[in-house]
Short mmCIF file of C-alpha atoms in Angstrom, two decimals:
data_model
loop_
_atom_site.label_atom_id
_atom_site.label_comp_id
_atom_site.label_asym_id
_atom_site.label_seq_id
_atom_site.Cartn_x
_atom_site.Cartn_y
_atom_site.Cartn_z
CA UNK G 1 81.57 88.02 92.90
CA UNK G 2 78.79 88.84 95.47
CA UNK G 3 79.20 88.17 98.92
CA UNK G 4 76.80 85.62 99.77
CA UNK G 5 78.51 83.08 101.81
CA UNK G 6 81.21 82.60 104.51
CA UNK G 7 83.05 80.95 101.29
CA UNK G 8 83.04 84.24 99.29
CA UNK G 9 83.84 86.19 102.32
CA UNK G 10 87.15 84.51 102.41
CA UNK G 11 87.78 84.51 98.97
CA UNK G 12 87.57 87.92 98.33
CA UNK G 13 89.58 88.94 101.50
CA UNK G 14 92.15 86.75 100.09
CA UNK G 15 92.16 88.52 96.87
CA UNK G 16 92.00 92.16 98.58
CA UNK G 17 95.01 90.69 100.92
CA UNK G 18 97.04 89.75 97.23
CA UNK G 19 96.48 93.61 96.28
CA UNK G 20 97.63 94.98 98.94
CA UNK G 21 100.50 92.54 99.23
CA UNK G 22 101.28 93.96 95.76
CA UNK G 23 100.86 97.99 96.86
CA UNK G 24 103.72 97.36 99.29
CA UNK G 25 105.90 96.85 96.53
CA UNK G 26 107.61 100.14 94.46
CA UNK G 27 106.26 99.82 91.21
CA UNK G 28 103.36 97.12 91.53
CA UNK G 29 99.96 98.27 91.45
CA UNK G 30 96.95 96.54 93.07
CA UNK G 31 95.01 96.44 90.12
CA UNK G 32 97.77 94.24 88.94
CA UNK G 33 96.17 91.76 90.91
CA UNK G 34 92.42 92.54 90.98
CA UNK G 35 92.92 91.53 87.20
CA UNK G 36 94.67 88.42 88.27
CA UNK G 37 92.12 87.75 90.94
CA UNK G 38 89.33 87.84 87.98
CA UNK G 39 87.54 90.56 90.24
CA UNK G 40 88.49 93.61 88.45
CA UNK G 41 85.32 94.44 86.33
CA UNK G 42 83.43 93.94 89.70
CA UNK G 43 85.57 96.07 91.33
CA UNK G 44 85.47 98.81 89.18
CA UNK G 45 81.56 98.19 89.13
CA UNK G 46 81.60 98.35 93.18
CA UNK G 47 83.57 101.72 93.32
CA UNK G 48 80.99 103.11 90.44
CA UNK G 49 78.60 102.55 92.77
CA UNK G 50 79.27 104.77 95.19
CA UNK G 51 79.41 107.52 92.88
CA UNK G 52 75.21 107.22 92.03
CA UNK G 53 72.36 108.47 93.41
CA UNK G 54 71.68 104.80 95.47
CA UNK G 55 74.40 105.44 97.94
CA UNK G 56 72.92 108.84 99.42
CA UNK G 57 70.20 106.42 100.22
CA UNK G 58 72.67 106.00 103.40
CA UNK G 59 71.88 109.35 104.18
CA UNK G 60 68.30 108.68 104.09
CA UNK G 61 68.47 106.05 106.50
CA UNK G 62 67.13 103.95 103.28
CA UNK G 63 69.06 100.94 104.08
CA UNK G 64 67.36 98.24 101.94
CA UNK G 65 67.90 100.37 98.67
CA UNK G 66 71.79 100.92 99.94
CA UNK G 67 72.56 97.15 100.66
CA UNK G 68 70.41 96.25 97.12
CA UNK G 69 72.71 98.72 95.01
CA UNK G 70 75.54 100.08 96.85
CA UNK G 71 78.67 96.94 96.14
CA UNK G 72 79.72 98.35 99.76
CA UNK G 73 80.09 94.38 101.06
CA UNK G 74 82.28 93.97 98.27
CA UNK G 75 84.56 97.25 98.65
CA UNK G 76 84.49 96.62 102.60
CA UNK G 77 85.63 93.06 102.38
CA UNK G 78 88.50 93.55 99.60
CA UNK G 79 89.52 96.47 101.47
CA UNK G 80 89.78 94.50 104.46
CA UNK G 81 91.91 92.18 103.15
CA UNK G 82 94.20 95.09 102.09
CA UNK G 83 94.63 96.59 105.33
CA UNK G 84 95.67 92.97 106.40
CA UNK G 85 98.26 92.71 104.29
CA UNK G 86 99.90 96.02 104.61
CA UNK G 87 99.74 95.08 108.48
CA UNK G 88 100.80 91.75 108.68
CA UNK G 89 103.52 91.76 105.28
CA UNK G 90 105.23 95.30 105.77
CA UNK G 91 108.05 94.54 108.16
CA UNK G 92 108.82 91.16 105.62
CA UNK G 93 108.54 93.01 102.78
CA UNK G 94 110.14 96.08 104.08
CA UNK G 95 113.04 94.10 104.86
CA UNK G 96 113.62 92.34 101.90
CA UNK G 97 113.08 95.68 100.24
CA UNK G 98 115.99 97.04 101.88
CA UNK G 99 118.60 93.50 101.28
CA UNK G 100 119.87 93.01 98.09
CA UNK G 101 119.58 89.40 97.31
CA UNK G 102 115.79 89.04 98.71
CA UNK G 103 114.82 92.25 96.94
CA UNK G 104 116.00 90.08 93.33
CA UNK G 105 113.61 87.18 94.60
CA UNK G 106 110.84 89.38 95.85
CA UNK G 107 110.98 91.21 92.11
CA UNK G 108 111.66 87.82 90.60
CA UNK G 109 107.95 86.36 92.25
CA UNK G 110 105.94 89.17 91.17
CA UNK G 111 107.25 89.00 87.76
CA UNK G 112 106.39 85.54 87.48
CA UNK G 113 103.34 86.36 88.54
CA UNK G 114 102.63 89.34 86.03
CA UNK G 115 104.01 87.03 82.94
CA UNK G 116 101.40 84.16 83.89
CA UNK G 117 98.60 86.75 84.50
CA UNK G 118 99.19 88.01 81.39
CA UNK G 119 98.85 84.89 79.38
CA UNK G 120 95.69 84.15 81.61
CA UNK G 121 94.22 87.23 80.52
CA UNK G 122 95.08 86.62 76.95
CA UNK G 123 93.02 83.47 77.02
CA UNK G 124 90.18 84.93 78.40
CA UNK G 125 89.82 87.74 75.26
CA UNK G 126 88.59 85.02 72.28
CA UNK G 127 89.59 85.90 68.66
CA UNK G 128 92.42 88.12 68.76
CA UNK G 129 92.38 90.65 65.72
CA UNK G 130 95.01 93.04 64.84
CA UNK G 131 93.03 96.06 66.55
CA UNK G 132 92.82 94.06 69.61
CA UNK G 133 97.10 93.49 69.46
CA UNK G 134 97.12 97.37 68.57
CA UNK G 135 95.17 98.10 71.85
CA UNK G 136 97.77 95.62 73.74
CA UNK G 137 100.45 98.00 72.13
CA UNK G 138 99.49 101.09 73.32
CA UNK G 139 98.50 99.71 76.56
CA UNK G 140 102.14 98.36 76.81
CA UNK G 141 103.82 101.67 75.04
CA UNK G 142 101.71 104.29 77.85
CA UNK G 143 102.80 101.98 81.17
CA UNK G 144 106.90 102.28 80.22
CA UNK G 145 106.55 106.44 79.23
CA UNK G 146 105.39 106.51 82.53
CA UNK G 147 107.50 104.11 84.60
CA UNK G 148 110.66 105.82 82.49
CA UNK G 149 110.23 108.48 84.32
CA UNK G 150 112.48 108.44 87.60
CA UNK G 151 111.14 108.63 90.72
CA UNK G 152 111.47 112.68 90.98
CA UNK G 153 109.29 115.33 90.35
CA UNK G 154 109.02 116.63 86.20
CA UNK G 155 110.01 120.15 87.08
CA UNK G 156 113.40 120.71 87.15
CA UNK G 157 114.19 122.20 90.83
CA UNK G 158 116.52 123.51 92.87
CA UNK G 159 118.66 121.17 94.95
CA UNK G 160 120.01 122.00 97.99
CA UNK G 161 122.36 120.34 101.10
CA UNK G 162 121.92 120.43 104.62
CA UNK G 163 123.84 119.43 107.70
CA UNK G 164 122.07 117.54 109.85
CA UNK G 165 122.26 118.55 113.49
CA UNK G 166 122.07 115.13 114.77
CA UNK G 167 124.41 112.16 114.32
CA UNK G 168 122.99 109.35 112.64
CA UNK G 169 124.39 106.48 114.51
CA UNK G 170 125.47 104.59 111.42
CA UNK G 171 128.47 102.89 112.03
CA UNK G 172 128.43 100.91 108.87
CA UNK G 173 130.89 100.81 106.21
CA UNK G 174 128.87 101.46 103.07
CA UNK G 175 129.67 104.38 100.36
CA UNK G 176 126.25 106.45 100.69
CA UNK G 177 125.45 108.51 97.69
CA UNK G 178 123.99 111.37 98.99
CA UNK G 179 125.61 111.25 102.62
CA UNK G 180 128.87 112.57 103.20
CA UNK G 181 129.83 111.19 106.50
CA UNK G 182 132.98 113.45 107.52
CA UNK G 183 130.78 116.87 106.85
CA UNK G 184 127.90 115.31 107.82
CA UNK G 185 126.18 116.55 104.81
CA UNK G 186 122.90 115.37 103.04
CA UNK G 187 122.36 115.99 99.50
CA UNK G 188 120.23 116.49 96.49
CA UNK G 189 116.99 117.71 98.39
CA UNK G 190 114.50 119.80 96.35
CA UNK G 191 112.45 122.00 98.68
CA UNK G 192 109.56 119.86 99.37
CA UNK G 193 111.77 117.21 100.99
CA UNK G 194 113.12 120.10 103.34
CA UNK G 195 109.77 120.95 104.32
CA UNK G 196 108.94 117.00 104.98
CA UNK G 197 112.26 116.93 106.95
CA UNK G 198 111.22 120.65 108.88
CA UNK G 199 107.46 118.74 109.33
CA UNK G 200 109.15 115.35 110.92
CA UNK G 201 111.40 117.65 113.01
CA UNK G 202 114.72 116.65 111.44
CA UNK G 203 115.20 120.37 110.17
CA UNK G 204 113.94 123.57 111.78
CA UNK G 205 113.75 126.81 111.09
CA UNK G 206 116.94 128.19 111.61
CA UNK G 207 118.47 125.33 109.69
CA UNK G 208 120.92 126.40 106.88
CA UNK G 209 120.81 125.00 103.67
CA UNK G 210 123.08 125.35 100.84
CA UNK G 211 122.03 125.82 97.12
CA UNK G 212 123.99 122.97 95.50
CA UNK G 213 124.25 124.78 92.36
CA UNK G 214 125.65 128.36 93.71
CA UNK G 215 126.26 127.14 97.25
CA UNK G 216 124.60 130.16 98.40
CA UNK G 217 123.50 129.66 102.12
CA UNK G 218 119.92 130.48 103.29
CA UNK G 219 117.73 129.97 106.64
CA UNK G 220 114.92 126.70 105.86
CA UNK G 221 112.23 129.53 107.32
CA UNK G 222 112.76 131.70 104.78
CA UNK G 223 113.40 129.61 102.21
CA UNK G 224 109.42 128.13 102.83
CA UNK G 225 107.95 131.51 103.14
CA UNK G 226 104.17 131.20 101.75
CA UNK G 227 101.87 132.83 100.31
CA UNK G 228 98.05 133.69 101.74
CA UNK G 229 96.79 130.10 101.93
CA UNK G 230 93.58 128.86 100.64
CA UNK G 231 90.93 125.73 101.90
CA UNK G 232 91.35 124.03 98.64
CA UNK G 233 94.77 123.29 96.78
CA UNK G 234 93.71 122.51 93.23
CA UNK G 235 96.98 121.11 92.32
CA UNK G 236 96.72 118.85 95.29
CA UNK G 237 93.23 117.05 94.22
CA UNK G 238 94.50 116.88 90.92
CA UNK G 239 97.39 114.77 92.69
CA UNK G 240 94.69 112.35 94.65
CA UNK G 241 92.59 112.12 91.38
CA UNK G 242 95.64 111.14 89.41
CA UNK G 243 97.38 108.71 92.03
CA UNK G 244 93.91 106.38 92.54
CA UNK G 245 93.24 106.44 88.72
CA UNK G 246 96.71 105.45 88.05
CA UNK G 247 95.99 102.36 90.87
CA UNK G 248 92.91 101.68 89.19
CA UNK G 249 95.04 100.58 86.69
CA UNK G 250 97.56 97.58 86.05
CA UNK G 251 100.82 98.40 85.87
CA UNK G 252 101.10 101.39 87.48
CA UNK G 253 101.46 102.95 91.03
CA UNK G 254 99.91 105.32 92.59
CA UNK G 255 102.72 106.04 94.64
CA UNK G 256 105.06 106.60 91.98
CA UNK G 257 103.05 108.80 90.36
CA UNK G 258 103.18 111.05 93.53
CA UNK G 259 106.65 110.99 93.39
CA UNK G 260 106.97 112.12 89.76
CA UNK G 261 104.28 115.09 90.21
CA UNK G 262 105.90 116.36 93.42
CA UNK G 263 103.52 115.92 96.12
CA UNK G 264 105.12 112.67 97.63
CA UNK G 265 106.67 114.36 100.38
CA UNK G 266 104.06 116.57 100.81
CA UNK G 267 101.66 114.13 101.58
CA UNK G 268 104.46 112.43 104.07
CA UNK G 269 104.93 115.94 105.34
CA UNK G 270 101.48 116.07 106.12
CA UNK G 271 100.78 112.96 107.88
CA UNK G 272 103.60 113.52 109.99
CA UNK G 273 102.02 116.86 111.66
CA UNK G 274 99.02 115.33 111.93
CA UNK G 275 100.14 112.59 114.15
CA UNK G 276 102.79 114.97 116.04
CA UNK G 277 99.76 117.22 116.26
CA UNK G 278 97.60 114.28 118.01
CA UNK G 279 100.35 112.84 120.50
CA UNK G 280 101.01 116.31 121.76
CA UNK G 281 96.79 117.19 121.58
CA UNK G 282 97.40 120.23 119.18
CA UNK G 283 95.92 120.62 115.75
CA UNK G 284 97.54 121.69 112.75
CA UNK G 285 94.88 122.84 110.13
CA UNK G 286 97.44 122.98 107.50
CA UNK G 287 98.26 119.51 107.61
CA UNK G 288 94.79 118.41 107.79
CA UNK G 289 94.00 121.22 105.01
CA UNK G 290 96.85 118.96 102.89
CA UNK G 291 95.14 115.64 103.37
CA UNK G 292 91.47 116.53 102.84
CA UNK G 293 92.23 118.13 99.12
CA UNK G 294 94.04 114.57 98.61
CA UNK G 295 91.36 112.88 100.09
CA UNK G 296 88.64 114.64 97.91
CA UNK G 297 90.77 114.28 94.73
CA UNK G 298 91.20 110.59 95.38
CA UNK G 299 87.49 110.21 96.45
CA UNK G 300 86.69 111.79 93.17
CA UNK G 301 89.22 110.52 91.22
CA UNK G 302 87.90 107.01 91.99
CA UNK G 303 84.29 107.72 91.67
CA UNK G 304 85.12 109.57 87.96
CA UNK G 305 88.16 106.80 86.66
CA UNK G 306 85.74 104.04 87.54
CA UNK G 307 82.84 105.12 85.87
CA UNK G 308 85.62 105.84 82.41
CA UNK G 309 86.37 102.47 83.04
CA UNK G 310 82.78 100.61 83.11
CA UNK G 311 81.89 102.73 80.22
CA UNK G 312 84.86 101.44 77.93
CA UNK G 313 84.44 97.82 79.43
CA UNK G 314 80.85 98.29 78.03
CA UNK G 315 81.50 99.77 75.07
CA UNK G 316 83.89 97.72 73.99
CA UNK G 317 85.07 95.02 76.45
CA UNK G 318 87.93 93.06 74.21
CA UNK G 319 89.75 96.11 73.55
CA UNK G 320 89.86 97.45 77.08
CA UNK G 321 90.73 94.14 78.59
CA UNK G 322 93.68 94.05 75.81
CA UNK G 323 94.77 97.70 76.76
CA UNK G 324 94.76 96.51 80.11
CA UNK G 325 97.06 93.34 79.41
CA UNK G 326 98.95 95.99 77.60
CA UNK G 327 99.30 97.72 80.96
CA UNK G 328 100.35 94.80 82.90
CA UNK G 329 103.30 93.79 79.05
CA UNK G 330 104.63 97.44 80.05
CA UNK G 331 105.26 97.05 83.65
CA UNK G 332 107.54 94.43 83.34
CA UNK G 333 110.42 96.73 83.33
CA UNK G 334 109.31 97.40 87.01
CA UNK G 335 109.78 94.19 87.86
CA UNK G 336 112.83 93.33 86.42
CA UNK G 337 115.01 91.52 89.37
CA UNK G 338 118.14 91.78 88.33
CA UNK G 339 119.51 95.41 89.31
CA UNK G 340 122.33 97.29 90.53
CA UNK G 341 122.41 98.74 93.65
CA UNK G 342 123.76 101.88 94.87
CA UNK G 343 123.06 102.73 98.87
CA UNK G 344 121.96 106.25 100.38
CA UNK G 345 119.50 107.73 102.95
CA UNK G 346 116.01 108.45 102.54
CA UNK G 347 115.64 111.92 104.08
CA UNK G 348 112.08 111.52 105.30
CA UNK G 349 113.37 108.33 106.69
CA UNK G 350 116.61 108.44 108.29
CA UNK G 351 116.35 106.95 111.78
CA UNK G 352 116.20 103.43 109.18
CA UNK G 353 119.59 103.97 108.24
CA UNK G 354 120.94 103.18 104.80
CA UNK G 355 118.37 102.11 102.04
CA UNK G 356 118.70 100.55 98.50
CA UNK G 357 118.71 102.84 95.69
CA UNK G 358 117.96 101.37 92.13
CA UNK G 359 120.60 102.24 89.62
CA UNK G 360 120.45 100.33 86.81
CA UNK G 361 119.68 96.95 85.00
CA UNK G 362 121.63 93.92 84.38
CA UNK G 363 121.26 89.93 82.93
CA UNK G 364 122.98 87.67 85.13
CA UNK G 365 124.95 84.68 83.29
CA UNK G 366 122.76 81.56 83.58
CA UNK G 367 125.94 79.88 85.27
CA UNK G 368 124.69 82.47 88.43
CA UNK G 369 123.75 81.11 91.32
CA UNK G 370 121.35 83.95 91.64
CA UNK G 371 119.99 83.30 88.35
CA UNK G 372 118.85 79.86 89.28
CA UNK G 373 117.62 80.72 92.70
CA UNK G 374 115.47 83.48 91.78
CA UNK G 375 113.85 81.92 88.85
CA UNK G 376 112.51 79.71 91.13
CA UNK G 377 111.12 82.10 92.89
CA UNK G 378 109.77 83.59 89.42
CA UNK G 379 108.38 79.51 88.65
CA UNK G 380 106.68 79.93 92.02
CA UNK G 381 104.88 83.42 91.35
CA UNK G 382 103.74 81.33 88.01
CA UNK G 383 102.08 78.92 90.17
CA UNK G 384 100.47 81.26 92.68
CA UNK G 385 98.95 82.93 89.76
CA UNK G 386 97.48 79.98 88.35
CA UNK G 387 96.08 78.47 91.19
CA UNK G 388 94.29 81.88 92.08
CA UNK G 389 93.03 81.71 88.42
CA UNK G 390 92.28 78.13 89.16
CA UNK G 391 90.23 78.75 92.32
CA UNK G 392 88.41 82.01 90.64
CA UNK G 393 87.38 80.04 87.37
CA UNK G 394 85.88 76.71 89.93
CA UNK G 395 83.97 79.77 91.53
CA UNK G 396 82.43 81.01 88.11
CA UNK G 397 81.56 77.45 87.02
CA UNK G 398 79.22 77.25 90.40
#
């Protein structure tokens, strides 16, 4: 969809608002909806763009040849419409996020959404063959090895506990996992959450930390000794190239991704000594040094994935579009509403108090009062859906 009108303007900030609606959500990936939306080749197209020779026309003030080739109306108006939504829908969504019973109805919407997308998608592939339900099947098999993984990072680590030297104000009467209220004690942190927590100034220095394991005591300072650092972190481009590939993709989030590779906190880490850095008018190069290699890798990452992507769409666009589905078949585990709960603290994010851990999985007896009220809220994701596939298919026809 070009951008020719006022008409498509709104449209397509409507569909960027939709992804980034769905990147507020653990688990859901914007290109979930991009393929929903019916804008995903385009987008993919857009982003390819930016990776030729036509967009350094920019740089040579050739602005005709940049506006003729470059999809940058398209990018700039879907990405618009993302940076609305994460404005405008993070404190709702953050709350139901953190409450039980609205966190089953927000899952419970978005997997009605991702079962009628599906279907939608299916009947835009014609003439299904077995290689095209093999393609589904892989699609399907890759997204749930990857969202089996839990949300920690594949090396095994080192935990470690800490007493915080702060109270935390919590009053509450909640059992919190890793929180021991009488010793004041936080548990399971690997060590890039302690540097996260040392970067956000919960920790210092001279905090002492406890190997869980051996309960051997040792000083946060020297327990993040370095190395001689370098301009470029390999491992952390590697980290940006994987997370914007991996939302590129139905299915899967970015986000998580970072969480299972390790650099999660890192990246948090880093954000929060850049902004300390600003409101006190210091600098801190290693921050910024942190967030440029992610930058680059995600830069790249995009430019590289999206160019994979067109080429398979062109080589053979059936069987992509059915891995694709496949994607979105495998993430329904994701979504799955009905969970048990367990509540701790999120270290990097404990002036919010108590937060909602996922344990497990569950099926509610249809006699449930939850069961009835969230699949309405599933029945109304199904609609959504197919009134976005409804308005994108009246735009094709004109």
């Amino acid at each position: 969809m070009t951008v020719k009108s006022g008409k498509d303007w709104y449209r397509l900030f409507f569909y960027g608002a939709c992804m980034g609606a769905a990147d507020l959500v653990p688990g859901v990936s914007g290109g979930t909806m991009a393929l929903i939306c019916g804008i995903y080749e385009e987008l993919i197209v857009s982003i390819k763009s930016f990776g030729t020779v036509d967009a350094l026309s920019l740089f040579w003030l050739d602005f005709k040849r940049f506006n003729q080739k470059v999809g940058w109306k398209f990018l700039l108006t879907v990405l618009l419409g993302i940076l609305f939504s994460l404005v405008i829908f993070s404190r709702a969504i953050h709350f139901m996020l953190g409450d039980p019973v609205w966190r089953t109805y927000l899952y419970a919407l978005f997997l009605g959404m991702i079962l009628s997308s599906i279907v939608i998608c299916i009947w835009r592939v014609p003439g299904w063959s077995k290689r095209l339900w093999w393609g589904l099947a892989v699609g399907a098999a890759s997204t749930l090895f990857f969202t089996g993984f839990r949300s920690e990072p594949l090396l095994d680590q080192q935990t470690y506990q800490v007493k915080l030297p702060f109270k935390l104000g919590y009053q509450g009467d909640k059992q919190l996992v890793n929180y021991d209220k009488e010793t004041g004690l936080l548990k399971g942190l690997d060590a890039q959450i302690l540097e996260a927590m040392w970067a956000k100034g919960y920790l210092n220095s001279d905090s002492m930390v406890a190997e869980q394991s051996s309960q051997r005591l040792l000083r946060l300072g020297d327990l993040m000794q370095k190395g001689e650092e370098s301009w470029f972190d390999p491992w952390l481009f590697f980290c940006g190239a994987i997370a914007v590939s991996a939302m590129l993709l139905p299915g899967i989030s970015g986000s998580f991704l970072l969480m299972i590779l390790g650099a999660y906190p890192v990246v948090i880490a880093a954000l929060a000594e850049l902004v300390k850095g600003w409101t006190a008018f210091t600098w801190d190069g290693e921050a910024f040094t942190v967030l440029i290699n992610l930058s680059l890798g995600i830069g790249a990452g995009a430019v590289i994935f999206s160019r994979a992507i067109d080429w398979f769409l062109k080589k053979d666009h059936d069987l992509t579009i059915a891995v694709l589905i496949g994607f979105m078949v495998g993430s329904l585990r994701v979504v799955w509403p009905y969970r048990t709960y367990a509540w701790g603290l999120d270290p990097l994010k404990l002036k919010n108090g108590p937060q909602l851990i996922p344990e497990g999985f569950y099926q509610p007896s249809i006699w449930d009062a939850m069961y009835w009220k969230s699949a309405i809220f599933m029945v109304a994701g199904l609609g959504i859906v197919f009134l976005i596939y409804t308005m994108s298919e009246n735009v094709k026809k004109r």
